[in-house]
Short mmCIF file of C-alpha atoms in Angstrom, two decimals:
data_model
loop_
_atom_site.label_atom_id
_atom_site.label_comp_id
_atom_site.label_asym_id
_atom_site.label_seq_id
_atom_site.Cartn_x
_atom_site.Cartn_y
_atom_site.Cartn_z
CA MET C 938 -72.58 -48.24 10.68
CA ASN C 939 -74.72 -51.28 10.82
CA ILE C 940 -76.26 -51.41 14.45
CA ASN C 941 -77.48 -54.93 15.45
CA LEU C 942 -79.63 -55.13 18.65
CA LEU C 943 -77.22 -56.74 21.13
CA THR C 944 -77.61 -60.24 22.01
CA LYS C 945 -75.31 -61.31 24.95
CA LYS C 946 -74.68 -64.97 25.61
CA THR C 947 -72.68 -66.35 28.63
CA TYR C 948 -73.02 -69.83 29.95
CA GLY C 949 -74.51 -68.61 32.98
CA ILE C 950 -77.18 -65.75 31.93
CA ALA C 951 -78.58 -65.40 28.39
CA LEU C 952 -79.83 -61.73 28.09
CA LEU C 953 -82.16 -61.77 24.98
CA SER C 954 -84.01 -58.60 25.05
CA ALA C 955 -85.19 -58.72 21.52
CA LEU C 956 -87.35 -61.63 22.79
CA PRO C 957 -90.89 -60.77 23.32
CA PHE C 958 -90.82 -62.52 26.75
CA PHE C 959 -89.05 -59.66 28.33
CA ALA C 960 -91.98 -57.76 28.19
CA LEU C 961 -94.47 -60.12 29.54
CA ALA C 962 -95.67 -59.83 33.08
CA GLN C 963 -95.07 -63.23 33.91
CA LYS C 964 -95.86 -64.65 37.36
CA ASP C 965 -92.73 -64.26 39.43
CA ASN C 966 -92.98 -67.65 40.90
CA TRP C 967 -93.79 -69.47 37.47
CA GLN C 968 -91.32 -72.09 37.72
CA ASN C 969 -92.70 -73.56 40.57
CA LEU C 970 -96.36 -73.47 39.27
CA ASP C 971 -98.46 -76.31 37.58
CA LEU C 972 -99.16 -76.61 33.94
CA LYS C 973 -102.75 -77.71 34.28
CA THR C 974 -103.54 -75.46 37.18
CA ASP C 975 -101.67 -72.28 36.28
CA THR C 976 -101.24 -72.83 32.25
CA VAL C 977 -97.40 -72.33 32.81
CA PHE C 978 -94.93 -75.09 32.36
CA GLY C 979 -93.68 -75.00 35.85
CA ILE C 980 -92.35 -77.90 37.88
CA SER C 981 -95.41 -78.12 40.31
CA THR C 982 -93.62 -77.37 43.51
CA GLU C 983 -96.51 -75.48 45.05
CA LYS C 984 -98.84 -78.41 44.40
CA ALA C 985 -96.15 -80.79 45.94
CA TYR C 986 -96.02 -78.83 49.09
CA ALA C 987 -99.92 -78.49 49.32
CA GLU C 988 -100.78 -82.27 48.79
CA LEU C 989 -97.61 -84.12 49.37
CA LEU C 990 -95.36 -82.48 51.93
CA LYS C 991 -97.88 -80.95 54.37
CA GLY C 992 -97.10 -82.03 57.81
CA LYS C 993 -94.34 -84.04 56.85
CA LYS C 994 -90.85 -83.89 58.73
CA ALA C 995 -87.69 -82.97 56.76
CA LYS C 996 -83.99 -82.74 57.32
CA PRO C 997 -81.82 -79.50 56.31
CA VAL C 998 -79.92 -80.39 53.27
CA VAL C 999 -76.41 -78.38 52.43
CA VAL C 1000 -76.29 -77.21 48.95
CA GLY C 1001 -72.99 -76.12 47.58
CA ILE C 1002 -73.18 -72.99 45.20
CA ILE C 1003 -70.05 -73.14 43.11
CA ASP C 1004 -70.40 -69.66 41.38
CA SER C 1005 -69.44 -65.93 41.26
CA GLY C 1006 -70.14 -65.16 44.64
CA VAL C 1007 -73.14 -65.02 46.94
CA ASP C 1008 -74.66 -62.07 49.21
CA PHE C 1009 -75.21 -63.90 52.25
CA ASN C 1010 -76.88 -61.00 53.77
CA HIS C 1011 -79.93 -60.77 51.28
CA GLU C 1012 -83.07 -60.45 53.07
CA ASP C 1013 -84.53 -63.51 51.42
CA LEU C 1014 -81.41 -65.87 52.10
CA LYS C 1015 -79.71 -64.75 55.37
CA THR C 1016 -81.49 -67.35 57.50
CA VAL C 1017 -80.64 -70.22 55.14
CA MET C 1018 -77.01 -69.54 54.77
CA TRP C 1019 -74.44 -72.01 56.08
CA LYS C 1020 -72.07 -70.85 58.80
CA ASN C 1021 -69.00 -72.74 59.89
CA ALA C 1022 -69.71 -72.92 63.60
CA LYS C 1023 -65.95 -74.27 64.24
CA GLU C 1024 -64.69 -70.86 62.87
CA VAL C 1025 -64.55 -67.54 64.88
CA ALA C 1026 -65.23 -64.74 62.37
CA GLY C 1027 -62.45 -62.20 61.99
CA ASN C 1028 -59.81 -63.51 64.35
CA LYS C 1029 -57.72 -64.27 61.18
CA LYS C 1030 -56.99 -67.83 62.51
CA ASP C 1031 -57.78 -71.34 61.03
CA ASP C 1032 -60.01 -72.46 64.15
CA ASP C 1033 -60.94 -75.43 62.77
CA LYS C 1034 -57.67 -76.49 61.22
CA ASN C 1035 -58.91 -77.09 57.71
CA GLY C 1036 -56.41 -74.94 56.20
CA TYR C 1037 -58.62 -71.98 55.34
CA ILE C 1038 -58.65 -68.96 57.75
CA ASP C 1039 -61.82 -67.50 58.70
CA ASP C 1040 -64.12 -69.56 56.40
CA VAL C 1041 -67.26 -68.64 58.15
CA TYR C 1042 -69.50 -68.47 55.20
CA GLY C 1043 -67.71 -70.29 52.68
CA TRP C 1044 -64.48 -69.84 50.49
CA ASN C 1045 -63.19 -68.08 47.64
CA TYR C 1046 -60.78 -69.82 45.29
CA LEU C 1047 -60.40 -66.35 43.37
CA GLY C 1048 -58.20 -64.35 45.83
CA SER C 1049 -55.39 -64.11 48.10
CA ASP C 1050 -54.75 -61.64 50.84
CA LYS C 1051 -54.06 -59.03 48.32
CA GLY C 1052 -57.58 -59.15 47.14
CA SER C 1053 -59.96 -60.84 44.91
CA ILE C 1054 -60.32 -61.52 41.02
CA HIS C 1055 -63.27 -60.10 39.27
CA HIS C 1056 -62.38 -60.46 35.58
CA GLU C 1057 -60.54 -63.37 34.01
CA THR C 1058 -59.32 -64.53 30.42
CA LEU C 1059 -61.09 -67.39 28.66
CA GLU C 1060 -59.60 -70.84 28.76
CA LEU C 1061 -59.00 -70.26 24.84
CA THR C 1062 -56.87 -67.37 25.90
CA ARG C 1063 -54.90 -69.24 28.50
CA ILE C 1064 -54.23 -72.36 26.21
CA LEU C 1065 -53.15 -70.38 23.36
CA LYS C 1066 -50.83 -68.40 25.63
CA ARG C 1067 -49.31 -71.64 27.05
CA ASP C 1068 -48.65 -73.02 23.82
CA GLU C 1069 -47.60 -69.95 22.14
CA ALA C 1070 -43.84 -70.67 22.75
CA LYS C 1071 -44.02 -73.94 21.35
CA PHE C 1072 -46.17 -73.44 18.09
CA GLY C 1073 -46.50 -69.56 17.69
CA GLN C 1074 -43.65 -69.41 15.30
CA ALA C 1075 -43.87 -72.81 13.85
CA ASP C 1076 -45.57 -74.34 10.63
CA ALA C 1077 -46.34 -77.88 9.40
CA THR C 1078 -42.96 -78.57 7.86
CA SER C 1079 -40.99 -77.60 11.31
CA VAL C 1080 -43.30 -79.41 13.62
CA PRO C 1081 -42.11 -83.10 14.45
CA ALA C 1082 -44.69 -85.65 13.38
CA ALA C 1083 -45.60 -86.49 16.93
CA ASP C 1084 -46.76 -82.90 17.70
CA LEU C 1085 -48.53 -82.28 14.51
CA PRO C 1086 -51.97 -83.21 16.13
CA ALA C 1087 -51.37 -80.83 18.81
CA PHE C 1088 -50.22 -78.10 16.20
CA GLU C 1089 -53.34 -78.31 13.94
CA ASN C 1090 -55.51 -78.06 17.29
CA TYR C 1091 -53.47 -74.63 18.32
CA GLN C 1092 -53.88 -73.45 14.63
CA LYS C 1093 -57.58 -74.21 15.18
CA MET C 1094 -57.95 -72.51 18.39
CA ARG C 1095 -55.84 -69.59 17.29
CA ALA C 1096 -58.26 -68.81 13.99
CA GLU C 1097 -61.14 -69.12 16.76
CA TYR C 1098 -59.48 -66.71 19.07
CA GLU C 1099 -58.76 -63.85 16.28
CA SER C 1100 -62.31 -64.43 15.12
CA LYS C 1101 -63.79 -63.57 18.48
CA LEU C 1102 -61.33 -60.86 19.14
CA ALA C 1103 -62.26 -59.23 16.04
CA GLU C 1104 -65.90 -59.57 16.50
CA ALA C 1105 -65.55 -58.34 20.06
CA LYS C 1106 -63.73 -55.13 18.85
CA SER C 1107 -65.99 -54.54 16.09
CA ALA C 1108 -69.10 -54.85 18.44
CA LEU C 1109 -67.43 -52.54 21.09
CA VAL C 1110 -67.13 -49.78 18.23
CA SER C 1111 -70.57 -50.37 16.87
CA ILE C 1112 -72.18 -50.06 20.47
CA GLU C 1113 -69.76 -46.99 21.42
CA GLY C 1114 -71.09 -45.30 18.09
CA PHE C 1115 -74.60 -46.15 18.69
CA LYS C 1116 -74.51 -44.95 22.51
CA SER C 1117 -72.84 -41.65 21.28
CA VAL C 1118 -75.94 -41.10 18.87
CA ILE C 1119 -78.82 -42.13 21.06
CA ASP C 1120 -77.20 -39.87 23.88
CA ALA C 1121 -77.41 -36.97 21.55
CA VAL C 1122 -80.97 -37.69 20.32
CA VAL C 1123 -82.06 -38.07 24.02
CA THR C 1124 -80.42 -34.79 24.76
CA LYS C 1125 -82.46 -33.32 21.92
CA ILE C 1126 -85.66 -34.81 23.21
CA GLY C 1127 -84.78 -33.14 26.69
CA LYS C 1128 -85.98 -36.03 28.85
CA GLU C 1129 -83.86 -38.73 30.72
CA ASP C 1130 -86.37 -41.66 30.03
CA PRO C 1131 -88.36 -40.54 27.02
CA THR C 1132 -91.33 -42.42 26.09
CA LEU C 1133 -92.65 -44.03 22.86
CA ALA C 1134 -94.62 -40.82 22.10
CA ASP C 1135 -91.47 -38.65 22.71
CA PHE C 1136 -89.56 -40.59 19.78
CA GLU C 1137 -92.75 -40.57 17.53
CA ALA C 1138 -92.68 -36.82 17.78
CA PHE C 1139 -88.87 -36.70 17.41
CA LYS C 1140 -87.57 -35.16 14.02
CA PRO C 1141 -84.23 -36.64 13.03
CA ALA C 1142 -81.70 -34.40 11.55
CA ASN C 1143 -79.81 -37.07 9.66
CA GLU C 1144 -79.65 -40.72 8.70
CA MET C 1145 -78.10 -41.74 12.10
CA GLU C 1146 -80.79 -40.32 14.14
CA GLY C 1147 -83.42 -41.73 11.95
CA ARG C 1148 -81.95 -45.20 12.65
CA VAL C 1149 -82.15 -44.41 16.40
CA LYS C 1150 -85.74 -43.46 15.94
CA ASP C 1151 -86.64 -46.53 14.13
CA ILE C 1152 -85.01 -48.73 16.46
CA MET C 1153 -86.42 -47.36 19.49
CA LEU C 1154 -90.29 -47.19 18.00
CA THR C 1155 -89.71 -50.98 18.01
CA GLN C 1156 -88.11 -51.31 21.28
CA LEU C 1157 -90.43 -48.98 23.40
CA LYS C 1158 -93.52 -51.30 22.38
CA THR C 1159 -92.31 -53.78 24.85
CA GLN C 1160 -89.83 -51.98 27.40
CA THR C 1161 -88.91 -48.56 28.75
CA PHE C 1162 -86.03 -46.54 27.40
CA LYS C 1163 -84.22 -46.95 30.57
CA GLU C 1164 -84.77 -50.83 30.48
CA PHE C 1165 -83.47 -51.09 26.76
CA TYR C 1166 -80.73 -48.42 27.51
CA ASN C 1167 -79.39 -50.56 30.62
CA ASP C 1168 -79.81 -53.86 29.10
CA GLN C 1169 -78.64 -53.17 25.53
CA ILE C 1170 -76.18 -50.40 25.69
CA LEU C 1171 -74.60 -50.19 29.07
CA LYS C 1172 -74.53 -54.09 29.58
CA GLY C 1173 -73.31 -54.67 25.97
CA LEU C 1174 -70.68 -51.77 26.69
CA GLU C 1175 -69.58 -53.49 29.59
CA TYR C 1176 -69.64 -57.12 28.13
CA TYR C 1177 -67.55 -56.25 24.99
CA THR C 1178 -64.98 -53.98 26.92
CA GLY C 1179 -64.57 -57.08 29.29
CA GLN C 1180 -64.08 -59.40 26.25
CA VAL C 1181 -61.36 -56.98 24.79
CA ASN C 1182 -59.53 -55.92 27.91
CA TYR C 1183 -59.75 -59.08 29.81
CA ASN C 1184 -61.33 -62.13 28.31
CA LEU C 1185 -59.29 -62.24 25.15
CA ASN C 1186 -56.15 -60.35 26.38
CA MET C 1187 -53.24 -62.77 26.33
CA ASP C 1188 -51.39 -60.13 28.40
CA TYR C 1189 -54.04 -60.18 31.37
CA ASP C 1190 -53.12 -62.43 34.14
CA PRO C 1191 -54.77 -61.29 37.55
CA ARG C 1192 -53.95 -64.60 39.20
CA ALA C 1193 -50.38 -63.58 38.92
CA GLU C 1194 -50.93 -59.81 39.84
CA LEU C 1195 -52.68 -61.07 43.10
CA GLN C 1196 -50.19 -63.88 43.74
CA VAL C 1197 -53.08 -66.39 44.29
CA ASP C 1198 -51.37 -69.74 43.99
CA ASN C 1199 -49.05 -71.87 42.11
CA TYR C 1200 -51.25 -72.74 39.16
CA ALA C 1201 -48.96 -75.02 37.48
CA ASP C 1202 -49.38 -77.14 40.63
CA SER C 1203 -53.11 -78.83 40.16
CA ARG C 1204 -52.80 -80.55 43.54
CA GLU C 1205 -52.58 -77.39 45.51
CA ARG C 1206 -55.57 -77.00 47.82
CA ILE C 1207 -54.75 -74.12 50.26
CA TYR C 1208 -55.17 -70.80 48.50
CA GLY C 1209 -57.75 -67.91 48.17
CA ASN C 1210 -59.64 -66.03 50.87
CA ASN C 1211 -62.84 -65.89 52.56
CA ASP C 1212 -64.66 -63.18 50.33
CA VAL C 1213 -67.67 -65.11 49.24
CA ILE C 1214 -69.35 -62.18 47.92
CA GLY C 1215 -66.73 -60.81 45.48
CA ALA C 1216 -67.04 -57.86 42.94
CA ASP C 1217 -70.30 -59.17 41.43
CA ALA C 1218 -72.37 -61.65 43.20
CA SER C 1219 -75.46 -61.21 40.89
CA HIS C 1220 -75.21 -64.52 39.43
CA GLY C 1221 -74.68 -66.69 42.42
CA THR C 1222 -77.13 -64.83 44.59
CA HIS C 1223 -79.70 -65.28 41.73
CA VAL C 1224 -78.82 -69.08 41.66
CA SER C 1225 -79.01 -69.43 45.37
CA GLY C 1226 -82.32 -67.64 45.59
CA ILE C 1227 -83.86 -70.11 43.06
CA VAL C 1228 -82.91 -73.03 45.34
CA ALA C 1229 -83.75 -71.71 48.80
CA ALA C 1230 -85.14 -68.33 49.00
CA ILE C 1231 -87.15 -68.46 52.07
CA ARG C 1232 -90.70 -69.47 51.47
CA ASP C 1233 -92.85 -68.28 54.32
CA ASN C 1234 -91.47 -64.72 55.05
CA ASP C 1235 -93.65 -62.89 52.72
CA LEU C 1236 -90.63 -61.26 50.89
CA GLY C 1237 -89.52 -61.54 47.49
CA ILE C 1238 -89.51 -65.04 46.25
CA LYS C 1239 -90.15 -68.65 47.00
CA GLY C 1240 -87.21 -71.13 46.48
CA VAL C 1241 -87.92 -74.66 45.45
CA ALA C 1242 -86.61 -76.13 48.68
CA ASP C 1243 -87.51 -75.01 52.12
CA GLN C 1244 -84.89 -76.93 53.90
CA ALA C 1245 -81.89 -75.93 51.83
CA ILE C 1246 -78.81 -74.42 53.50
CA ILE C 1247 -76.77 -72.31 51.01
CA LEU C 1248 -72.98 -73.15 51.08
CA PRO C 1249 -71.12 -70.33 48.80
CA VAL C 1250 -67.89 -71.34 47.14
CA ARG C 1251 -66.62 -68.78 44.71
CA ALA C 1252 -64.84 -70.12 41.78
CA VAL C 1253 -66.54 -68.57 38.82
CA PRO C 1254 -64.96 -65.06 37.69
CA ASP C 1255 -66.20 -62.83 34.74
CA GLY C 1256 -64.39 -65.09 32.19
CA ASP C 1257 -63.76 -68.86 32.29
CA GLU C 1258 -63.37 -70.57 35.52
CA ARG C 1259 -60.08 -72.47 36.12
CA ASP C 1260 -60.26 -76.31 36.18
CA LYS C 1261 -58.02 -76.29 39.61
CA ASP C 1262 -60.67 -73.79 41.36
CA VAL C 1263 -63.78 -76.00 40.31
CA ALA C 1264 -61.94 -79.17 41.50
CA ASN C 1265 -60.99 -77.66 44.86
CA ALA C 1266 -64.46 -75.99 45.09
CA ILE C 1267 -66.10 -79.37 44.68
CA ARG C 1268 -64.07 -80.73 47.42
CA TYR C 1269 -64.58 -77.80 49.64
CA ALA C 1270 -68.34 -78.38 49.23
CA VAL C 1271 -68.24 -81.94 49.87
CA ASP C 1272 -65.89 -81.75 52.90
CA ASN C 1273 -68.32 -79.36 54.50
CA GLY C 1274 -71.42 -81.48 54.16
CA ALA C 1275 -72.86 -80.70 50.71
CA LYS C 1276 -75.31 -83.40 49.52
CA VAL C 1277 -76.06 -81.37 46.32
CA ILE C 1278 -73.97 -79.25 44.44
CA ASN C 1279 -74.90 -76.69 41.71
CA MET C 1280 -72.71 -75.67 38.85
CA SER C 1281 -74.13 -73.02 36.67
CA PHE C 1282 -71.02 -72.57 34.68
CA GLY C 1283 -68.93 -74.23 31.65
CA LYS C 1284 -66.43 -73.50 28.85
CA GLY C 1285 -65.63 -74.96 25.64
CA TYR C 1286 -62.09 -76.01 26.44
CA SER C 1287 -60.20 -77.54 29.40
CA TRP C 1288 -56.87 -76.97 30.85
CA ASP C 1289 -56.66 -79.85 33.28
CA LYS C 1290 -59.78 -81.97 33.04
CA LYS C 1291 -58.12 -84.90 35.10
CA VAL C 1292 -58.16 -82.75 38.17
CA VAL C 1293 -61.79 -81.96 37.81
CA ASP C 1294 -62.79 -85.66 37.16
CA GLU C 1295 -60.83 -86.74 40.50
CA ALA C 1296 -62.94 -84.24 42.21
CA VAL C 1297 -66.11 -85.44 40.74
CA LYS C 1298 -65.28 -88.92 41.58
CA TYR C 1299 -64.50 -87.86 45.17
CA ALA C 1300 -68.10 -86.30 45.36
CA MET C 1301 -69.61 -89.53 44.01
CA SER C 1302 -67.93 -91.49 46.45
CA LYS C 1303 -69.18 -89.22 49.15
CA ASP C 1304 -72.88 -89.79 47.93
CA VAL C 1305 -73.16 -86.21 46.34
CA LEU C 1306 -75.50 -85.03 43.72
CA ILE C 1307 -73.99 -82.78 41.11
CA VAL C 1308 -76.23 -80.53 38.98
CA GLN C 1309 -74.77 -78.65 36.10
CA ALA C 1310 -76.32 -75.98 33.72
CA ALA C 1311 -76.03 -77.41 29.96
CA GLY C 1312 -74.98 -73.67 28.62
CA ASN C 1313 -76.58 -70.86 26.60
CA ASP C 1314 -75.09 -71.24 23.06
CA ASN C 1315 -77.79 -73.29 21.60
CA LYS C 1316 -75.55 -76.06 20.65
CA ASN C 1317 -75.96 -79.67 20.38
CA LEU C 1318 -73.55 -81.03 23.22
CA ASP C 1319 -73.71 -84.72 21.52
CA VAL C 1320 -71.64 -83.07 18.83
CA GLU C 1321 -69.88 -79.85 20.63
CA LYS C 1322 -67.46 -80.20 23.48
CA SER C 1323 -68.23 -78.52 26.82
CA PHE C 1324 -66.67 -78.42 30.21
CA PRO C 1325 -67.00 -79.63 33.02
CA ASP C 1326 -68.07 -83.00 31.59
CA ARG C 1327 -69.34 -85.83 33.54
CA ARG C 1328 -67.73 -88.19 31.21
CA TYR C 1329 -64.31 -89.18 32.70
CA GLU C 1330 -61.07 -89.12 30.67
CA GLY C 1331 -60.16 -92.74 29.95
CA GLY C 1332 -63.61 -94.11 30.19
CA GLY C 1333 -66.54 -94.02 32.47
CA ILE C 1334 -68.95 -91.56 33.80
CA ALA C 1335 -70.05 -89.81 36.87
CA ASP C 1336 -73.56 -91.57 37.86
CA ALA C 1337 -75.05 -88.85 40.21
CA TYR C 1338 -74.79 -85.94 37.90
CA LEU C 1339 -77.59 -84.12 36.17
CA VAL C 1340 -77.26 -81.76 33.32
CA VAL C 1341 -79.98 -79.55 32.61
CA GLY C 1342 -81.20 -77.41 29.72
CA ALA C 1343 -83.64 -74.39 29.90
CA SER C 1344 -87.44 -74.43 29.15
CA GLY C 1345 -89.96 -71.69 28.64
CA PHE C 1346 -93.42 -71.31 30.19
CA ASN C 1347 -95.39 -72.18 27.04
CA ASP C 1348 -96.38 -75.66 26.16
CA ASP C 1349 -95.67 -75.09 22.39
CA GLU C 1350 -92.96 -74.74 19.83
CA THR C 1351 -91.05 -72.00 22.16
CA LEU C 1352 -90.82 -74.69 24.83
CA LYS C 1353 -87.26 -75.03 24.52
CA ALA C 1354 -85.55 -71.78 25.37
CA SER C 1355 -83.97 -70.36 22.19
CA PHE C 1356 -80.40 -70.09 23.80
CA SER C 1357 -80.35 -73.59 25.68
CA ASN C 1358 -77.83 -76.12 24.74
CA TYR C 1359 -79.44 -79.69 24.10
CA GLY C 1360 -78.23 -83.35 23.57
CA LYS C 1361 -80.01 -86.39 23.11
CA THR C 1362 -77.24 -88.04 25.13
CA THR C 1363 -75.62 -85.52 27.08
CA VAL C 1364 -78.50 -83.41 28.36
CA ASP C 1365 -80.57 -85.18 30.90
CA VAL C 1366 -83.52 -82.97 31.57
CA PHE C 1367 -85.00 -79.68 31.04
CA ALA C 1368 -86.28 -77.12 33.58
CA PRO C 1369 -87.65 -73.44 33.75
CA GLY C 1370 -84.88 -70.90 32.80
CA VAL C 1371 -86.76 -68.01 31.12
CA ASN C 1372 -87.59 -64.92 32.74
CA ILE C 1373 -86.92 -66.27 36.26
CA ASN C 1374 -87.32 -63.82 39.05
CA SER C 1375 -84.73 -64.34 41.93
CA THR C 1376 -82.53 -62.64 44.57
CA ILE C 1377 -79.61 -60.21 43.53
CA PRO C 1378 -77.18 -58.53 45.91
CA GLY C 1379 -78.73 -55.69 48.15
CA SER C 1380 -81.87 -57.38 49.04
CA LYS C 1381 -83.16 -56.84 45.42
CA TYR C 1382 -84.58 -59.09 42.98
CA ALA C 1383 -84.37 -59.54 39.12
CA LYS C 1384 -85.30 -61.74 36.33
CA PHE C 1385 -82.76 -63.62 34.38
CA ASN C 1386 -82.61 -66.06 31.68
CA GLY C 1387 -80.15 -69.10 31.46
CA THR C 1388 -79.67 -72.72 31.91
CA SER C 1389 -78.10 -71.17 35.07
CA MET C 1390 -81.42 -70.60 36.36
CA ALA C 1391 -82.74 -74.10 35.07
CA ALA C 1392 -79.91 -75.92 37.01
CA PRO C 1393 -80.85 -74.59 40.45
CA VAL C 1394 -84.33 -75.49 39.77
CA VAL C 1395 -83.36 -78.71 39.38
CA ALA C 1396 -80.73 -78.47 42.36
CA GLY C 1397 -83.78 -77.39 44.45
CA LEU C 1398 -85.93 -80.43 43.47
CA ALA C 1399 -82.98 -82.63 44.47
CA THR C 1400 -82.43 -81.05 47.87
CA LEU C 1401 -86.37 -81.25 48.49
CA ILE C 1402 -86.12 -85.02 47.60
CA ARG C 1403 -83.02 -85.41 49.88
CA SER C 1404 -84.49 -83.34 52.77
CA TYR C 1405 -87.87 -85.31 52.88
CA TYR C 1406 -86.54 -88.63 52.08
CA PRO C 1407 -83.06 -88.59 53.42
CA LYS C 1408 -82.39 -92.28 53.09
CA LEU C 1409 -82.23 -92.10 49.48
CA SER C 1410 -79.03 -92.34 47.88
CA ALA C 1411 -77.84 -89.32 45.25
CA LYS C 1412 -77.84 -91.84 42.43
CA GLU C 1413 -81.64 -92.59 43.50
CA VAL C 1414 -82.54 -89.11 43.88
CA LYS C 1415 -81.06 -88.52 40.08
CA ASP C 1416 -83.14 -91.62 38.63
CA ILE C 1417 -86.35 -90.43 40.40
CA ILE C 1418 -85.97 -86.91 38.87
CA MET C 1419 -85.42 -88.44 35.41
CA LYS C 1420 -88.22 -91.00 35.73
CA SER C 1421 -90.77 -88.54 36.89
CA VAL C 1422 -90.33 -85.81 34.13
CA VAL C 1423 -93.42 -84.57 32.21
CA LYS C 1424 -92.79 -85.89 28.72
CA VAL C 1425 -93.08 -83.61 25.95
CA ASP C 1426 -94.84 -85.15 22.83
CA HIS C 1427 -94.61 -82.35 20.48
CA ASN C 1428 -91.98 -80.55 18.24
CA VAL C 1429 -90.19 -77.37 19.31
CA ASN C 1430 -88.31 -74.49 17.32
CA VAL C 1431 -84.48 -75.10 17.19
CA LYS C 1432 -82.25 -72.62 15.36
CA GLU C 1433 -79.61 -73.99 13.19
CA GLY C 1434 -77.54 -71.24 11.64
CA GLU C 1435 -79.91 -69.04 9.94
CA GLU C 1436 -82.58 -71.71 9.66
CA THR C 1437 -85.38 -72.39 12.51
CA LYS C 1438 -86.15 -76.33 12.40
CA SER C 1439 -89.21 -78.21 14.10
CA VAL C 1440 -87.88 -81.05 15.89
CA PRO C 1441 -89.33 -83.44 18.46
CA PHE C 1442 -88.76 -82.07 21.97
CA ALA C 1443 -87.82 -85.68 22.78
CA ASP C 1444 -84.66 -85.74 20.73
CA LEU C 1445 -83.20 -82.60 22.87
CA SER C 1446 -82.42 -84.80 26.15
CA VAL C 1447 -82.23 -88.18 27.58
CA THR C 1448 -85.48 -88.07 29.02
CA GLY C 1449 -87.22 -85.64 26.81
CA GLY C 1450 -89.05 -83.82 29.44
CA ILE C 1451 -89.53 -81.21 31.81
CA VAL C 1452 -88.69 -81.93 35.51
CA ASN C 1453 -91.79 -82.46 37.77
CA ALA C 1454 -91.45 -81.89 41.86
CA TYR C 1455 -95.01 -83.14 42.47
CA ASN C 1456 -94.18 -86.56 40.34
CA ALA C 1457 -90.56 -86.84 41.80
CA LEU C 1458 -91.60 -86.59 45.37
CA LYS C 1459 -94.61 -89.03 44.83
CA LEU C 1460 -92.33 -91.32 43.43
CA ALA C 1461 -89.65 -90.91 46.10
CA GLY C 1462 -92.54 -91.75 48.51
CA GLU C 1463 -93.00 -94.98 47.00
CA LYS C 1464 -89.47 -95.82 47.20
CA LYS C 1465 -88.77 -94.77 50.64
#
């Protein structure tokens, strides 16, 4: 059995434990630090507070967090959570007459009165299921000429689906096999959390135990056994089980099971429930902390923005979000006062792009800035499609909309996070997204990697600007953020297939730089 160390990539969080930065005792607040002063490529937030914002007045700014859910009781977030003053908690009435019953802390479009969705299918799976009746038994000779492009696209998607499913099943078998062997080795060692010395002393009884020993001798140089076991074995098992049983399962439909809505009606607005935490709010809570964790309470971490109010809108399951939910989530956030919206999610296909486009246009008309994560597949978005996409069907583009790639802490060839998507015309800026410490449910903290972490750094910066300079429009705030980046004038590593290339960082985004709070706020002060 060929065991490879697991690399788990989702659009939101990249868990790359084979990389050395996982073992680094990096400063928990590094994303807010300054390159010259602190030797890490943060965005100079602390410098901005100390030198530019001290004594200045600011106004609270509502930030819509469209995500997996948010733990609004977290010790480092509970006082910065949005609360609907017009709604009476728990009375099961729509007090403010907006169509949503008991939406005290936000809304959940992934549920009904029967419960809330956790796992979902991929958009790829859903589109194939939809088109199966028309093209499943067809071939090129039986398809009308007008339908040939759609049929060919179906075939291409089908091949991608079969490849993903085969890979997931194979990986699941490998991880299950590896787990059984490593469990047996640990039992022989006789310790729940064996050390490097314990594995050095272990005498393998067969080839598989020898492989386990070799792997652990490498891994335990940079992490504990429990860290490896939890991050690689248990999370890997959970991930690929989810892929096989849910994400790539054409017979799985939690939406129908819970009678959430009439999904065929993309104009439907009133559905869901008020469960804004959901089954696993780790991702959304982490994102929220990066934006707005309380800065002066001597607890946990420091968010970028000291005047942010977090409005949770749950629309991102374990699987691909649905376009209808994203569109409604954007509208809900806008209608409840959000001036910045963070979207740390994405997918490779879109069921109904038009309905999302209309919601984005609505946000633009209401002077709202949208910040989106670029994604974690190390893809060039100038070439490969990704959704949501600020480019509208039929032409035009959302002008107050930022797409964010993830950067690391060293100003060297590793500055581009290895997992981050990029694009000279499609990604606007880069921001810290490696080893970012933030809030997770239960008043706990954890370090995550991903463009999902980079986007809220930028959303926090946008919020900071809008709170201290409220007269600036969303478009002006975007322009300030882009014009104030710290330009990077050296090459970075970009992996293409099995080959690693050295390319100018300037070619990876529109601006060719890392966002900087100090520069942005200084520029905003000049424009006020």
